[in-house]
Every structure is written in C-alpha cells, then in structure tokens.
C-alpha cells in the first residue's frame, strides 16, 4: 500500500526566506506527482505536476523536484511571502482502470510571518 | 477553464438526516469523478471513484450503502450521506477529470458537513 509522508508537518518562517518542503513515498511505481496548496476550509489549488519521466518543474517562485527511485520529492519556495501561508499537499498518482488515482501526503502547514 | 463547482459549501443538520452534496464540472465533460473526505488536520482520503453511467468503485472501508454516489451525467455527480451521524462530520471534496483528454483532476472547493 502506498504511503506518502510530508516533513515537516508545520513550518513558520519570516518573510523573504527560501524554504524546502519534503515529500516521500514508499512505492516508486508512480505515474506522476503533484503538489497542491490548500487554504483553510477550501479545496485544492494545483501548483505543479511532475511526470515520472521528469526530474523537476518550475512555476514562478516554485520549483518541484522528483527522485522517483528514492521515493522523494521536494517543493522549493523562493522569497516566501505572507500570501504563501497555507497547507501544502503532495500527491502521488498511479494509473488505474478508472483513471488516475491520487494518494495524498499528510501535508505541511506553512506560515510566513511579516 | 476546468472549473469544478461543489454545492453546498457548508451544511449543518441533525443526526439521522440524509445530506446530498453536488459536484458539477462547469466547462468540461467529467468522465470520471472522485470523492474525498478530509478530517481536521488530516490529509485527503479517497472514498470512491465514479465513471459516468456506471456504479461507483468504493475504497476499502467506505460503506457504499452509507455514502451513495450517483454520476448520471457528464457534468454532475452527487454524494448522499444517508442517516448522517456526528462521526460523519468532515470536509468532503470532489474532483473531476476528462479521461478522454488525459487531463489532471480538477478539485471543487469542498463541503463542510457538521452533524449535530
């Protein structure tokens, strides 16, 4: 059974700091990996999707890497801002007969302080 | 594009009531819809997957008679929590994708269900 773990569970940093969020998964037979942002009481906003054949994806201040063989992904946030405060979830994606199945990590709750 | 609308966003009801949650894809055909549940400070757990016109496939441990899923059209799926009890209180999120276009899942904004 796939298990997805995120470290740290919570993180508080001052504005402007660069930071790294970690995601690890136990079964490396994945199709894709996706990072999401969730604001309190809200749904999910997709940030980056990395295909299993790729090693990283970038969007603005965000960079996500994937090391499939070691079962790890990182999300790098540059020059953090208070608006980045949210819970960040990674999800590994496997192919099933009914479509892609996502298994979510435990999440990292990020707070960026002024 | 690729907007998923979930309704209601918040519902409070008495124990024993049945509650229906709607999930609509507004600008694409959702061949497949997914229902997730999220307890406080926990991650999303997949409850079931439904393909349009077919019976839903439930994950292990999810009671199909408790959580009724209907996906009768390419733009609408409903989740009905039957005879809800306080332990069913949770945040329910749907997602949808068009399997024919190999697109990722698009998520709704979730429904906060509180059973008194």
Coordinates of N, CA and C in Angstrom, one line a residue, chain A:
Chain A
X1 N 0.8 -1.2 0.0 CA 0.0 0.0 0.0 C 0.9 1.2 0.0
X2 N 0.6 2.2 -0.9 CA 1.4 3.4 -1.0 C 1.1 4.3 0.2
X3 N 2.2 4.7 0.8 CA 2.2 5.7 1.9 C 3.0 6.9 1.6
X4 N 2.4 8.1 1.8 CA 3.0 9.3 1.4 C 3.2 10.2 2.7
X5 N 4.4 10.6 3.0 CA 4.7 11.3 4.2 C 5.3 12.7 3.8
X6 N 4.9 13.7 4.6 CA 5.5 15.0 4.3 C 6.1 15.5 5.6
X7 N 7.3 16.1 5.4 CA 8.1 16.7 6.5 C 8.6 18.0 6.1
X8 N 8.5 19.1 7.0 CA 7.9 19.0 8.3 C 6.3 19.0 8.3
X9 N 5.7 18.7 9.4 CA 4.2 18.8 9.5 C 3.8 20.3 9.5
X10 N 4.6 21.1 10.1 CA 4.3 22.5 10.2 C 5.6 23.3 10.2
X11 N 5.5 24.5 9.6 CA 6.7 25.3 9.4 C 6.3 26.8 9.5
X12 N 7.1 27.6 10.3 CA 6.9 29.0 10.4 C 8.2 29.7 10.0
X13 N 8.2 30.6 9.1 CA 9.4 31.3 8.6 C 9.1 32.8 8.5
X14 N 10.1 33.6 8.5 CA 10.0 35.0 8.3 C 9.9 35.3 6.8
X15 N 9.2 36.4 6.5 CA 9.0 36.7 5.1 C 10.4 36.9 4.4
X16 N 10.5 36.4 3.1 CA 11.7 36.5 2.3 C 12.6 35.3 2.4
X17 N 12.3 34.4 3.3 CA 13.2 33.2 3.4 C 12.8 32.2 2.3
X18 N 13.9 31.5 1.8 CA 13.7 30.4 0.9 C 13.4 29.2 1.8
X19 N 12.6 28.3 1.3 CA 12.3 27.1 2.1 C 12.0 25.9 1.2
X20 N 12.2 24.7 1.9 CA 12.0 23.4 1.2 C 11.0 22.6 1.9
X21 N 10.1 22.1 1.2 CA 9.1 21.1 1.8 C 9.4 19.7 1.2
X22 N 9.3 18.7 2.0 CA 9.7 17.4 1.6 C 8.5 16.4 1.6
X23 N 8.6 15.5 0.6 CA 7.5 14.5 0.4 C 8.2 13.2 0.1
X24 N 7.8 12.2 0.8 CA 8.4 10.8 0.5 C 7.3 9.8 0.3
X25 N 7.5 8.9 -0.6 CA 6.5 7.9 -0.9 C 7.2 6.5 -0.9
X26 N 6.4 5.5 -0.5 CA 7.0 4.1 -0.3 C 7.1 3.3 -1.6
X27 N 6.2 3.5 -2.5 CA 6.2 2.7 -3.7 C 6.6 3.6 -4.9
X28 N 7.7 3.3 -5.5 CA 8.2 4.2 -6.6 C 7.5 4.0 -7.9
X29 N 6.6 3.1 -8.0 CA 5.9 2.8 -9.3 C 4.8 3.8 -9.4
X30 N 5.1 5.1 -9.7 CA 4.1 6.1 -9.8 C 4.1 6.6 -11.2
X31 N 3.0 7.2 -11.6 CA 2.8 7.8 -12.9 C 3.2 9.3 -12.9
X32 N 2.7 10.0 -11.9 CA 3.1 11.4 -11.8 C 3.1 11.8 -10.3
X33 N 3.6 13.0 -10.0 CA 3.5 13.5 -8.7 C 3.0 14.9 -8.8
X34 N 2.1 15.3 -7.9 CA 1.5 16.7 -8.0 C 1.6 17.4 -6.6
X35 N 1.9 18.6 -6.7 CA 1.9 19.5 -5.5 C 0.7 20.4 -5.5
X36 N 0.0 20.5 -4.3 CA -1.2 21.3 -4.2 C -1.0 22.3 -3.0
X37 N -1.8 23.3 -3.1 CA -2.0 24.2 -2.0 C -3.4 24.2 -1.5
X38 N -3.6 24.2 -0.2 CA -5.0 24.2 0.4 C -5.0 25.3 1.4
X39 N -5.9 26.3 1.2 CA -6.2 27.3 2.2 C -7.2 26.8 3.1
X40 N -7.3 27.4 4.3 CA -8.2 26.9 5.4 C -9.6 26.8 4.9
X41 N -10.3 25.6 5.0 CA -11.7 25.5 4.7 C -11.9 25.5 3.2
X42 N -10.9 25.4 2.4 CA -11.1 25.5 0.9 C -10.6 24.2 0.3
X43 N -10.9 24.1 -1.0 CA -10.4 23.0 -1.8 C -9.0 23.1 -2.2
X44 N -8.6 22.4 -3.2 CA -7.1 22.3 -3.6 C -6.8 23.2 -4.8
X45 N -5.7 23.8 -4.8 CA -5.2 24.5 -6.0 C -3.9 23.8 -6.4
X46 N -3.9 23.3 -7.7 CA -2.8 22.6 -8.2 C -1.6 23.6 -8.4
X47 N -0.4 23.3 -8.0 CA 0.7 24.1 -8.1 C 1.6 23.6 -9.2
X48 N 2.0 22.4 -9.1 CA 3.0 21.8 -10.1 C 2.7 20.3 -10.3
X49 N 2.8 19.8 -11.5 CA 2.7 18.4 -11.7 C 3.9 17.9 -12.4
X50 N 4.5 16.9 -11.9 CA 5.8 16.4 -12.4 C 5.5 15.0 -13.0
X51 N 5.8 14.8 -14.2 CA 5.6 13.4 -14.8 C 6.8 12.5 -14.3
X52 N 6.5 11.2 -14.3 CA 7.5 10.3 -13.7 C 8.8 10.4 -14.5
X53 N 8.8 10.8 -15.8 CA 10.0 10.8 -16.6 C 10.7 12.2 -16.4
X54 N 10.1 13.1 -15.7 CA 10.8 14.4 -15.4 C 11.5 14.4 -14.1
X55 N 12.4 15.3 -13.9 CA 13.1 15.5 -12.7 C 12.7 16.7 -11.9
X56 N 12.1 17.7 -12.6 CA 11.7 18.9 -11.9 C 10.8 19.7 -12.8
X57 N 10.0 20.6 -12.1 CA 9.1 21.5 -12.8 C 9.2 22.9 -12.1
X58 N 9.1 24.0 -12.8 CA 9.2 25.3 -12.2 C 8.0 26.1 -12.6
X59 N 7.5 26.9 -11.6 CA 6.5 27.9 -11.9 C 6.7 29.1 -11.0
X60 N 7.1 30.2 -11.6 CA 7.4 31.4 -10.8 C 8.4 31.1 -9.7
X61 N 8.0 31.3 -8.5 CA 8.9 31.1 -7.3 C 8.9 29.7 -6.8
X62 N 8.2 28.8 -7.5 CA 8.1 27.5 -7.0 C 8.9 26.5 -8.0
X63 N 9.6 25.6 -7.3 CA 10.3 24.6 -8.1 C 10.1 23.3 -7.4
X64 N 9.7 22.3 -8.1 CA 9.4 20.9 -7.6 C 10.4 20.0 -8.2
X65 N 11.0 19.1 -7.4 CA 11.9 18.1 -8.0 C 11.3 16.7 -7.7
X66 N 11.7 15.7 -8.4 CA 11.3 14.4 -8.2 C 12.4 13.4 -8.4
X67 N 12.7 12.6 -7.4 CA 13.6 11.5 -7.5 C 12.8 10.2 -7.3
X68 N 12.4 9.7 -8.4 CA 11.4 8.5 -8.3 C 12.1 7.3 -7.6
X69 N 13.3 7.1 -7.9 CA 14.0 5.9 -7.4 C 14.1 5.9 -5.9
X70 N 14.3 7.0 -5.4 CA 14.5 7.1 -3.9 C 13.1 7.4 -3.2
X71 N 12.1 7.7 -4.0 CA 10.8 7.9 -3.5 C 10.7 9.3 -2.8
X72 N 11.3 10.3 -3.4 CA 11.3 11.6 -2.8 C 10.9 12.7 -3.8
X73 N 10.3 13.7 -3.2 CA 10.0 15.0 -4.0 C 10.2 16.1 -3.1
X74 N 10.7 17.3 -3.6 CA 10.8 18.5 -2.8 C 10.1 19.6 -3.5
X75 N 9.5 20.5 -2.7 CA 8.9 21.7 -3.2 C 9.8 22.9 -2.6
X76 N 10.4 23.6 -3.5 CA 11.2 24.8 -3.1 C 10.4 26.1 -3.4
X77 N 10.3 26.9 -2.3 CA 9.6 28.2 -2.5 C 10.7 29.3 -2.2
X78 N 10.9 30.1 -3.2 CA 11.8 31.2 -3.1 C 11.2 32.4 -2.6
X79 N 11.9 33.2 -1.8 CA 11.5 34.5 -1.4 C 10.1 34.5 -0.9
X80 N 9.8 33.7 0.2 CA 8.5 33.5 0.7 C 7.8 34.8 1.1
X81 N 6.4 34.7 0.9 CA 5.6 35.9 1.2 C 4.5 35.5 2.1
X82 N 3.9 36.4 2.9 CA 2.8 36.0 3.8 C 1.6 35.4 3.0
X83 N 1.4 35.7 1.8 CA 0.4 35.1 0.9 C 0.6 33.6 0.6
X84 N 1.9 33.2 0.9 CA 2.2 31.8 0.7 C 1.7 30.9 1.8
X85 N 1.2 31.5 2.9 CA 0.8 30.8 4.1 C -0.4 29.9 3.7
X86 N -0.3 28.6 3.9 CA -1.3 27.6 3.5 C -0.8 26.2 3.9
X87 N -1.6 25.2 3.6 CA -1.2 23.9 3.8 C -0.8 23.3 2.4
X88 N 0.4 22.7 2.3 CA 0.9 22.2 1.0 C 0.8 20.7 1.1
X89 N 0.2 20.1 0.1 CA 0.0 18.7 0.0 C 0.7 18.2 -1.3
X90 N 1.4 17.1 -1.1 CA 1.9 16.4 -2.3 C 1.0 15.1 -2.5
X91 N 0.9 14.7 -3.7 CA 0.1 13.5 -4.1 C 0.8 12.7 -5.1
X92 N 0.9 11.4 -4.9 CA 1.4 10.6 -6.0 C 0.3 10.0 -6.8
X93 N 0.5 9.8 -8.0 CA -0.6 9.5 -8.9 C -0.2 8.1 -9.6
X94 N -1.1 7.2 -9.6 CA -0.9 5.9 -10.3 C -2.1 5.8 -11.3
X95 N -1.8 5.0 -12.3 CA -2.8 4.7 -13.3 C -3.7 3.6 -12.8
X96 N -5.0 3.7 -13.0 CA -5.9 2.6 -12.7 C -6.9 2.5 -13.8
X97 N -7.7 1.5 -13.8 CA -8.7 1.3 -14.8 C -9.7 2.4 -14.9
X98 N -10.0 3.0 -13.8 CA -11.0 4.1 -13.7 C -10.4 5.5 -13.8
X99 N -9.1 5.6 -14.1 CA -8.5 6.9 -14.2 C -7.4 7.0 -13.2
X100 N -6.7 8.2 -13.2 CA -5.6 8.3 -12.3 C -6.1 8.4 -10.8
X101 N -5.4 7.7 -9.9 CA -5.7 7.6 -8.5 C -4.6 8.4 -7.8
X102 N -5.1 9.3 -6.9 CA -4.2 10.2 -6.1 C -4.1 9.7 -4.7
X103 N -2.9 9.5 -4.2 CA -2.7 9.3 -2.8 C -2.0 10.5 -2.2
X104 N -2.7 11.1 -1.2 CA -2.2 12.4 -0.7 C -1.2 12.2 0.5
X105 N -0.3 13.1 0.6 CA 0.5 13.1 1.8 C -0.2 13.8 3.0
X106 N 0.5 13.8 4.1 CA -0.1 14.3 5.3 C -0.1 15.8 5.4
X107 N 0.6 16.5 4.5 CA 0.6 17.9 4.4 C 1.6 18.6 5.3
X108 N 2.0 19.8 4.8 CA 2.9 20.7 5.6 C 2.1 22.0 5.7
X109 N 1.9 22.4 7.0 CA 1.2 23.7 7.2 C 2.3 24.8 7.3
X110 N 2.3 25.7 6.4 CA 3.3 26.8 6.3 C 2.7 28.1 6.7
X111 N 3.4 28.8 7.6 CA 3.1 30.2 8.0 C 4.3 31.1 7.7
X112 N 4.0 32.1 6.9 CA 5.1 33.1 6.6 C 4.7 34.4 7.3
X113 N 5.6 34.8 8.2 CA 5.3 35.9 9.0 C 6.0 37.2 8.5
X114 N 5.3 38.3 8.8 CA 5.9 39.6 8.4 C 7.1 39.9 9.2

